[in-house]
Short mmCIF file of C-alpha atoms and ligand atoms in Angstrom, two decimals:
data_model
loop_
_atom_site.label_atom_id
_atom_site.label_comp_id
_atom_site.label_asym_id
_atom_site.label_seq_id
_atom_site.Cartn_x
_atom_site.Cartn_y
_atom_site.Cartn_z
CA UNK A 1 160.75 83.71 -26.95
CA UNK A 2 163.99 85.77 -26.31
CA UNK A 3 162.66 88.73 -29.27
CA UNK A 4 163.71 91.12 -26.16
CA UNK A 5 167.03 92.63 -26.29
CA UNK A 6 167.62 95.29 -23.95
CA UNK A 7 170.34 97.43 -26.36
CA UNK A 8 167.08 98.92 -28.28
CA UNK A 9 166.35 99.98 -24.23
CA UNK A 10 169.31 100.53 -22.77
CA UNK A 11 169.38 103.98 -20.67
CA UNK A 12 165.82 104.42 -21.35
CA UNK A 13 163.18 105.85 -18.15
CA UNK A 14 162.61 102.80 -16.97
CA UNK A 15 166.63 102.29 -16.48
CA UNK A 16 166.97 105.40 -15.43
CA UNK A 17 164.29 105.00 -12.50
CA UNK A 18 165.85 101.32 -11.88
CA UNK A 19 169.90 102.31 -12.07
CA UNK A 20 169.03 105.17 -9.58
CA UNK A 21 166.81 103.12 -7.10
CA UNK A 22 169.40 100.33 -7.23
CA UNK A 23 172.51 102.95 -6.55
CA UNK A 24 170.24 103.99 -3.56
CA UNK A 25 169.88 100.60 -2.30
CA UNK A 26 173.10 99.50 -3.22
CA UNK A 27 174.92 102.61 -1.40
CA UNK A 28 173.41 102.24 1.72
CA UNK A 29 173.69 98.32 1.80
CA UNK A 30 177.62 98.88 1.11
CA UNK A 31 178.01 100.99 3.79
CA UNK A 32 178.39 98.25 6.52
CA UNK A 33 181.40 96.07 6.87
CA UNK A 34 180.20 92.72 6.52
CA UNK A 35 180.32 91.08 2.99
CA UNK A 36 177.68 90.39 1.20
CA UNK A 37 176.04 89.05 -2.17
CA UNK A 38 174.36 90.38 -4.94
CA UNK A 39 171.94 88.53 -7.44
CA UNK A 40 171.36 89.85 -10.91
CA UNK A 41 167.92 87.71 -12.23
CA UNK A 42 167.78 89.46 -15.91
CA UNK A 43 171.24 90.39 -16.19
CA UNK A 44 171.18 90.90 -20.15
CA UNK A 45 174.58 92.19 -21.70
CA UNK A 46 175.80 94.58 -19.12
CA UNK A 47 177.34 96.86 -21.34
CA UNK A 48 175.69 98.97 -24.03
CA UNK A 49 177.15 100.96 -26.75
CA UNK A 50 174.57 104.42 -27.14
CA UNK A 51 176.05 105.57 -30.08
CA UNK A 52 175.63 101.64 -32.07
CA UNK A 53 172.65 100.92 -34.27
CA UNK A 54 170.31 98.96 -31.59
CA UNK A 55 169.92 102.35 -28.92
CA UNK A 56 169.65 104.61 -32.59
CA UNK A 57 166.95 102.94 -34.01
CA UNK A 58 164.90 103.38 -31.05
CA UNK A 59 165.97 106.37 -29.79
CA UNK A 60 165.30 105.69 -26.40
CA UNK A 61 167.90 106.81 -24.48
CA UNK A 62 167.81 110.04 -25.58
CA UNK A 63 164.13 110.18 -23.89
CA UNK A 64 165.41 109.18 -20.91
CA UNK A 65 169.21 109.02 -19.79
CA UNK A 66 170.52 111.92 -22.03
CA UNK A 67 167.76 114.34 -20.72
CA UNK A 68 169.56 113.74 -17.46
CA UNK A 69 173.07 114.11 -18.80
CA UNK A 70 171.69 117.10 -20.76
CA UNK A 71 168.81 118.60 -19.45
CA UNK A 72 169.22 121.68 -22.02
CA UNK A 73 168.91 118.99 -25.05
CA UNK A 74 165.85 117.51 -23.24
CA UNK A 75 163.80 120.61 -23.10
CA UNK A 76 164.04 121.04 -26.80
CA UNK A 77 163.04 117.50 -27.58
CA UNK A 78 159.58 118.60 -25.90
CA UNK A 79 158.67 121.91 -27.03
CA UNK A 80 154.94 122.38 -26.46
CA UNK A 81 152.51 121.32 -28.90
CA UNK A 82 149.00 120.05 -28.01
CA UNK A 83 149.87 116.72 -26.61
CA UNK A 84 153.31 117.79 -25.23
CA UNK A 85 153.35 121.01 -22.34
CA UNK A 86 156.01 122.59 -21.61
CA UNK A 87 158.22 120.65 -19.31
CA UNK A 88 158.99 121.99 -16.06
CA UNK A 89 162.06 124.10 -15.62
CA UNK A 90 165.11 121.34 -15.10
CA UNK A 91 166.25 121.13 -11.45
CA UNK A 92 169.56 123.61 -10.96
CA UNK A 93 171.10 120.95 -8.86
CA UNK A 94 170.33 117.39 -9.32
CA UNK A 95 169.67 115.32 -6.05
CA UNK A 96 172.36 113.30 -4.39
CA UNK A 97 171.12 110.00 -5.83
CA UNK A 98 170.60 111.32 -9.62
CA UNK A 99 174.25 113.09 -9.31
CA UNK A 100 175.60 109.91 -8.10
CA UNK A 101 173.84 108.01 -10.95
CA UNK A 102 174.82 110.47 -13.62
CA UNK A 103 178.50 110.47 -12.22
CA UNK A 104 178.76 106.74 -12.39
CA UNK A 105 177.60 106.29 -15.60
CA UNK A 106 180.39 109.35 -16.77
CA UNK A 107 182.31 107.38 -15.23
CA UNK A 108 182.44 104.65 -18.11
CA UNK A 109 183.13 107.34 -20.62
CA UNK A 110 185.95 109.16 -21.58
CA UNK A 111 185.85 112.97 -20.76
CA UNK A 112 183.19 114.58 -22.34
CA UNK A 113 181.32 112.16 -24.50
CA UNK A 114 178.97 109.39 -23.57
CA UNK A 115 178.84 106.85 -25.95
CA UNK A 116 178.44 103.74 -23.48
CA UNK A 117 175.91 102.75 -21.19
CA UNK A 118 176.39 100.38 -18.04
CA UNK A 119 173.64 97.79 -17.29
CA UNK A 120 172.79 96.85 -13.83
CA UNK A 121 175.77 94.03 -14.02
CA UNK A 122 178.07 96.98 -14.44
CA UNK A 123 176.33 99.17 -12.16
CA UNK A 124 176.34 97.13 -9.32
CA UNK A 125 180.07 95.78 -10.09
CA UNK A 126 181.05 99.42 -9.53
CA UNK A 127 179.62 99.47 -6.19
CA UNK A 128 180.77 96.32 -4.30
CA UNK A 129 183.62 95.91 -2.40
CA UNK A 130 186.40 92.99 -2.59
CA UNK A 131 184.55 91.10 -0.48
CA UNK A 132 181.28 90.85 -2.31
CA UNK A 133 179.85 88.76 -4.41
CA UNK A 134 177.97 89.53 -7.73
CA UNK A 135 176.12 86.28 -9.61
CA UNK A 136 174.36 87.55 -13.08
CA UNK A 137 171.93 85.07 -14.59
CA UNK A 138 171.15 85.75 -18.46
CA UNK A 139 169.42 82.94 -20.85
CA UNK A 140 169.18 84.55 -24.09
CA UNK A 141 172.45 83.06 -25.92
CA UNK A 142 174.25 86.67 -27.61
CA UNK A 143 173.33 88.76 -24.90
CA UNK A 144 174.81 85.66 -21.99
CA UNK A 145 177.53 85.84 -24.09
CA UNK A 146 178.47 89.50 -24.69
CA UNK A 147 178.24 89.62 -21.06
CA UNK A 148 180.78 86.82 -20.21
CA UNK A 149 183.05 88.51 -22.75
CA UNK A 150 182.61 92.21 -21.15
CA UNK A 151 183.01 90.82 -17.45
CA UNK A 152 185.79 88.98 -18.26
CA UNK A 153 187.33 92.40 -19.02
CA UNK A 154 186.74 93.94 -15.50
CA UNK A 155 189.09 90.85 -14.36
CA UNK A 156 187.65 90.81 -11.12
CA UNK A 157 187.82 86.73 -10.70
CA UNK A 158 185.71 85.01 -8.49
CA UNK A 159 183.69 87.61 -7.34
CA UNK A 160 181.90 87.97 -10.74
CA UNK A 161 180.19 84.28 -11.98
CA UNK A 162 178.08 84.79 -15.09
CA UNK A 163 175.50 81.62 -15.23
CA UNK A 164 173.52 81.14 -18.35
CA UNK A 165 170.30 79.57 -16.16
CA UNK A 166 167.00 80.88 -15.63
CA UNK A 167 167.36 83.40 -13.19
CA UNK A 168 163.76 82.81 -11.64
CA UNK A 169 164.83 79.03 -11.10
CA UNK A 170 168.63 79.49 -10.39
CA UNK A 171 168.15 81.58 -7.46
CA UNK A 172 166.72 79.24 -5.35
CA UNK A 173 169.95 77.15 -5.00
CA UNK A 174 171.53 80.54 -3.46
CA UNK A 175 169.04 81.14 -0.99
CA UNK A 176 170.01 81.67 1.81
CA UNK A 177 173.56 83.19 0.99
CA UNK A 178 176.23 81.91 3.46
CA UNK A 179 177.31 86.04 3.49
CA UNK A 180 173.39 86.06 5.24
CA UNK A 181 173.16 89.48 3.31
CA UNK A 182 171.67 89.74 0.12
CA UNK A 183 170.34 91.73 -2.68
CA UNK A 184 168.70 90.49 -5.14
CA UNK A 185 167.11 92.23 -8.44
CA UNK A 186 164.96 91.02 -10.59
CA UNK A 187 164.14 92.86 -13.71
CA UNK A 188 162.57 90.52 -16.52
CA UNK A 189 161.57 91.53 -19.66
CA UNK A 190 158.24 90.54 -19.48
CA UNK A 191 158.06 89.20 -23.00
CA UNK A 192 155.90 86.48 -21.76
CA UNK A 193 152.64 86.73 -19.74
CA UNK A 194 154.37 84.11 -17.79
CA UNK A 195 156.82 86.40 -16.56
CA UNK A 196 154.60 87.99 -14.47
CA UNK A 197 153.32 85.29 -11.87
CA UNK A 198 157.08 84.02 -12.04
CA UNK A 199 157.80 87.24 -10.80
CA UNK A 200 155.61 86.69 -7.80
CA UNK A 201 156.51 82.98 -7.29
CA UNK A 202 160.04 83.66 -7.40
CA UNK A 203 159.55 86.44 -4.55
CA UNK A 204 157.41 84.16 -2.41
CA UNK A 205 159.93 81.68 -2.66
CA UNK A 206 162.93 83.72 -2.09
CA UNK A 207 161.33 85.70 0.73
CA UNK A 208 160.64 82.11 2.73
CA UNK A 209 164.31 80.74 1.87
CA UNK A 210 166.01 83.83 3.41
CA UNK A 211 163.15 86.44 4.61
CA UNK A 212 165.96 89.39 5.31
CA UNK A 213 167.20 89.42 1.81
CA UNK A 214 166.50 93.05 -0.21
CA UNK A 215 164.54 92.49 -3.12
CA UNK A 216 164.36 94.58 -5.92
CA UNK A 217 161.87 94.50 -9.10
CA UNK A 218 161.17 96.36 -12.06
CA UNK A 219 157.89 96.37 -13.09
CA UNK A 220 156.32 97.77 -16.53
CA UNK A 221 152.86 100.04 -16.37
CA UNK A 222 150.83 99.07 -19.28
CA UNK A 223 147.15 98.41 -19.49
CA UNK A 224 147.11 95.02 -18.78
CA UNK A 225 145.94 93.08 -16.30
CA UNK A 226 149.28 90.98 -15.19
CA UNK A 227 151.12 93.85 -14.92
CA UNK A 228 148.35 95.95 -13.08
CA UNK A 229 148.20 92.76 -10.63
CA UNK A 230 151.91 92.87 -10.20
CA UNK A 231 152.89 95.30 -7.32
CA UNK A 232 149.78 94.47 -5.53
CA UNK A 233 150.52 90.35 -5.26
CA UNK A 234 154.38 92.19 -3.90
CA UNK A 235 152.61 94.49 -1.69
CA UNK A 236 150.25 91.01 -0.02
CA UNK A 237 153.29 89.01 -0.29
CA UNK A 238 155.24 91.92 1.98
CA UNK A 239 152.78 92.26 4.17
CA UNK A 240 152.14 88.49 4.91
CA UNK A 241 155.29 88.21 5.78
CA UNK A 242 155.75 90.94 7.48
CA UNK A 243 158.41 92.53 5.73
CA UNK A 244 158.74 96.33 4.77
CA UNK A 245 158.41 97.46 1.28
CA UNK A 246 158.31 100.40 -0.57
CA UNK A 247 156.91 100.95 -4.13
CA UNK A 248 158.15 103.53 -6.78
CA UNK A 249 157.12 104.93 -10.34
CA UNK A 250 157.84 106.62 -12.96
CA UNK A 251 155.19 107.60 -15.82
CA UNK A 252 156.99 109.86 -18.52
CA UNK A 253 153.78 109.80 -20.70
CA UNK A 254 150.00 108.74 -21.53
CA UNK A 255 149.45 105.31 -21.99
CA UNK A 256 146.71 106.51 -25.11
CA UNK A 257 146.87 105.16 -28.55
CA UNK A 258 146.71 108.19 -30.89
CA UNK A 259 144.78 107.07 -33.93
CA UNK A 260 145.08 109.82 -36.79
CA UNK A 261 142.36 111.19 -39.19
CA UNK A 262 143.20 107.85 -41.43
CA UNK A 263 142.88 105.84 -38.72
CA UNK A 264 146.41 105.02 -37.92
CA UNK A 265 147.44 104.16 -34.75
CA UNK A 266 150.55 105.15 -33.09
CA UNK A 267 151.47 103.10 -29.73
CA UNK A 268 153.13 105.20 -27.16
CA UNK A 269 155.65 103.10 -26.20
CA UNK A 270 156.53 101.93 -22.65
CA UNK A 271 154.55 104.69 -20.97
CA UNK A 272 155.67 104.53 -17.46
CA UNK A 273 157.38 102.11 -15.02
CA UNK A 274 157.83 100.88 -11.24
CA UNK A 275 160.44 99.46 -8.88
CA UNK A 276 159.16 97.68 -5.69
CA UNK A 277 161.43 97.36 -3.19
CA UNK A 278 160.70 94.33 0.14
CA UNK A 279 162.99 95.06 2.94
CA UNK A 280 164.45 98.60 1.48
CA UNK A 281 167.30 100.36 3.16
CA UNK A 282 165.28 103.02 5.66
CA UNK A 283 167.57 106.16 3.39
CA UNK A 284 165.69 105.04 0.36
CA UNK A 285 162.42 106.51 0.51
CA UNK A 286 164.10 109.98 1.53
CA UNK A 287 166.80 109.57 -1.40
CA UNK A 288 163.56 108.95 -3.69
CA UNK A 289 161.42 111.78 -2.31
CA UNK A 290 164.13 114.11 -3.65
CA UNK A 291 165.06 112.10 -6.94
CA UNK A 292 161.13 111.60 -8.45
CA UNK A 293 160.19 114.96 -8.88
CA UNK A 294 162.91 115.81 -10.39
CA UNK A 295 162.93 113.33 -12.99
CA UNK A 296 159.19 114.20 -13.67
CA UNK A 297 160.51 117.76 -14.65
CA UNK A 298 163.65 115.86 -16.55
CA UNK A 299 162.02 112.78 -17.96
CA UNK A 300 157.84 113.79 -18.58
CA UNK A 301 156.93 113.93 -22.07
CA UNK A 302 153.51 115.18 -21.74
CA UNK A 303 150.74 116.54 -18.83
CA UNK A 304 150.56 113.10 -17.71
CA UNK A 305 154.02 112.81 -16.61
CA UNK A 306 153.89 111.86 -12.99
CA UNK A 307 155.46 110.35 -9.75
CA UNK A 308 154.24 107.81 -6.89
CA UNK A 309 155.66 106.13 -3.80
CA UNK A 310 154.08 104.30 -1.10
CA UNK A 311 155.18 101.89 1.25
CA UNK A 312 154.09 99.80 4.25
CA UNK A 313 155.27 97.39 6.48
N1 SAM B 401 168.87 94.06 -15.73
C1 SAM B 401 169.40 94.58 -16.99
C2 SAM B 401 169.84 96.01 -16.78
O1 SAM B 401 169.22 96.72 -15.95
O2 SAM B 401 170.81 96.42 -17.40
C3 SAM B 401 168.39 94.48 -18.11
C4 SAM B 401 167.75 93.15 -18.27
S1 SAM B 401 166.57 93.00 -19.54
C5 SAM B 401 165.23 93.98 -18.99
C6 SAM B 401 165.97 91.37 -19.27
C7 SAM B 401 166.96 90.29 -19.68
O3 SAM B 401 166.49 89.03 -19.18
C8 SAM B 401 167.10 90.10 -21.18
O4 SAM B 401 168.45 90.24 -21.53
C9 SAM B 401 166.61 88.67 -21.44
O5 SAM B 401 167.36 88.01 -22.46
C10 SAM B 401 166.83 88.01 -20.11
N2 SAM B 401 165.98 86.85 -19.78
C11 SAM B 401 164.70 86.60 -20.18
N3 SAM B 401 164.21 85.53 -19.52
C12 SAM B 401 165.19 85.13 -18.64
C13 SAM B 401 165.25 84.13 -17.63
N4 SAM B 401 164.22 83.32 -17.39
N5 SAM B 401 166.39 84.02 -16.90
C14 SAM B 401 167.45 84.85 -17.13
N6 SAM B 401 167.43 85.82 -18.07
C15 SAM B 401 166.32 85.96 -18.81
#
């Protein structure tokens, strides 16, 4: 348990497609008066350095984020060869949602260079008012406690609480939220098959404590069957209760393993990702509609590079 450390991900596609779907959500939920509260399930460190040895070593930012911050850079990175095509011309103007996520994330660097990269702690921090409330659950012990250190720096008191609890269990004590508005996000690592129908559980539960609560989760797209099973239980669970939902991803690449002439494989790597939404704001599928194509053209790696959104309710 706890091998997972999101610096090695940090800015990577599946961030980018969950920072810019949470900034949608979290824009339009901001937008009216009354106060309201925020729940962070996975909060992990909330700051990451992109330039330190964790996000070099994997390298994954610069597949995902830094295409968007550079879109020039990005093209290069994928000149055509058999497995790679040539990616689609990058958009002239970015939609409103990407600009606003790219501008927010400048917005922790100094002028110019981009060296640091907000988690969703920081992210959604930047977007709350006075009045709201932001509780970040994190278990693993270094990354609980690099993020008590960097929120104590934004010295916003009692609006930020930092609990080292398990996030799937600890949320049920704040449901409902006396603010009777709520977003919660839930973004686990999935390091454990277990994750998976906590994921699920932890929705049920949360939808039939306080059923007009915004959920968010991040889901991976691997071939397995957990994570295959994943957004469908969400969708059932939505529709049982008769909530709305609405169900985004993102694949940047084929989920193949390449095995070469001497029969080594290579493992592509998180392939592609999703964010399902129950109760969305009704600007988010709009906001997406513009965003996902465009981060096909930024993002894709290869022909299978690909968008899809559907939602019900
Ligand atoms: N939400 C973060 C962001 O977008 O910046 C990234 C979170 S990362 C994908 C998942 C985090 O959950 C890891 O830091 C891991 O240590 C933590 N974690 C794993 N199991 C947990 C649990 N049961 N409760 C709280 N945190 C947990």
């Amino acid at each position: 348990m706890f091998s997972y450390r999101h610096a090695f991900h940090a800015g990577n596609h599946a961030d980018v497609l969950k920072h810019t779907v949470l900034i949608a959500v979290l824009r339009h939920l901001t937008q009216k008066d009354a106060p309201m509260a925020v729940f962070d399930t996975h909060a992990g460190a909330g700051l990451y350095r992109l330039d330190g040895d964790y996000a070099k070593t994997s390298g994954e930012a610069g597949q995902g984020f830094m295409r968007l911050a550079n879109p020039d850079a990005g093209a290069t990175a994928t000149a055509p060869t058999k497995a790679n095509k040539a990616p689609d011309p990058a958009p002239a103007e970015l939609a409103p949602v990407l600009q606003d996520y790219l501008d927010l994330v400048r917005g922790f660097n100094a002028k110019g260079s981009l060296k640091i990269y907000p988690g969703s702690p920081f992210i959604i921090q930047q977007l709350l008012r006075e009045r709201d409330k932001l509780k970040l659950f994190e278990l693993h012990p270094t990354d609980a406690k690099t993020l008590s250190a960097n929120v104590a720096q934004l010295e916003a008191g009692r609006q930020v609480a930092v609990l080292r609890e398990d996030g799937f269990e600890a949320l049920k004590k704040f449901l409902p939220p006396p603010q009777r508005r709520a977003l919660v996000l839930c973004d686990p690592s999935y390091e454990m098959k277990m994750d998976y129908q906590r994921v699920s559980a932890t929705m049920a539960d949360a939808l039939a404590r306080f059923a007009t609560g915004t959920y968010a989760v991040w889901y991976p797209i691997i071939p397995r069957p957990e994570a295959h099973d994943l957004p469908r239980k969400l969708k059932t669970l939505a529709n049982k209760a008769g909530k709305p939902w609405l169900n985004a991803a993102l694949t940047v690449k084929s989920s193949k393993i390449l095995t070469s002439t001497t029969g080594e494989e290579t493992r592509p790597g998180l392939p592609a990702s999703g964010m399902f939404v129950i109760n969305p704001p009704h600007t988010l599928k709009a906001a997406l509609q513009a965003a996902l194509p465009q981060l096909v053209a930024l993002l894709g790696q290869d022909r299978h590079a690909q968008f899809a959104m559907e939602s019900g309710g």
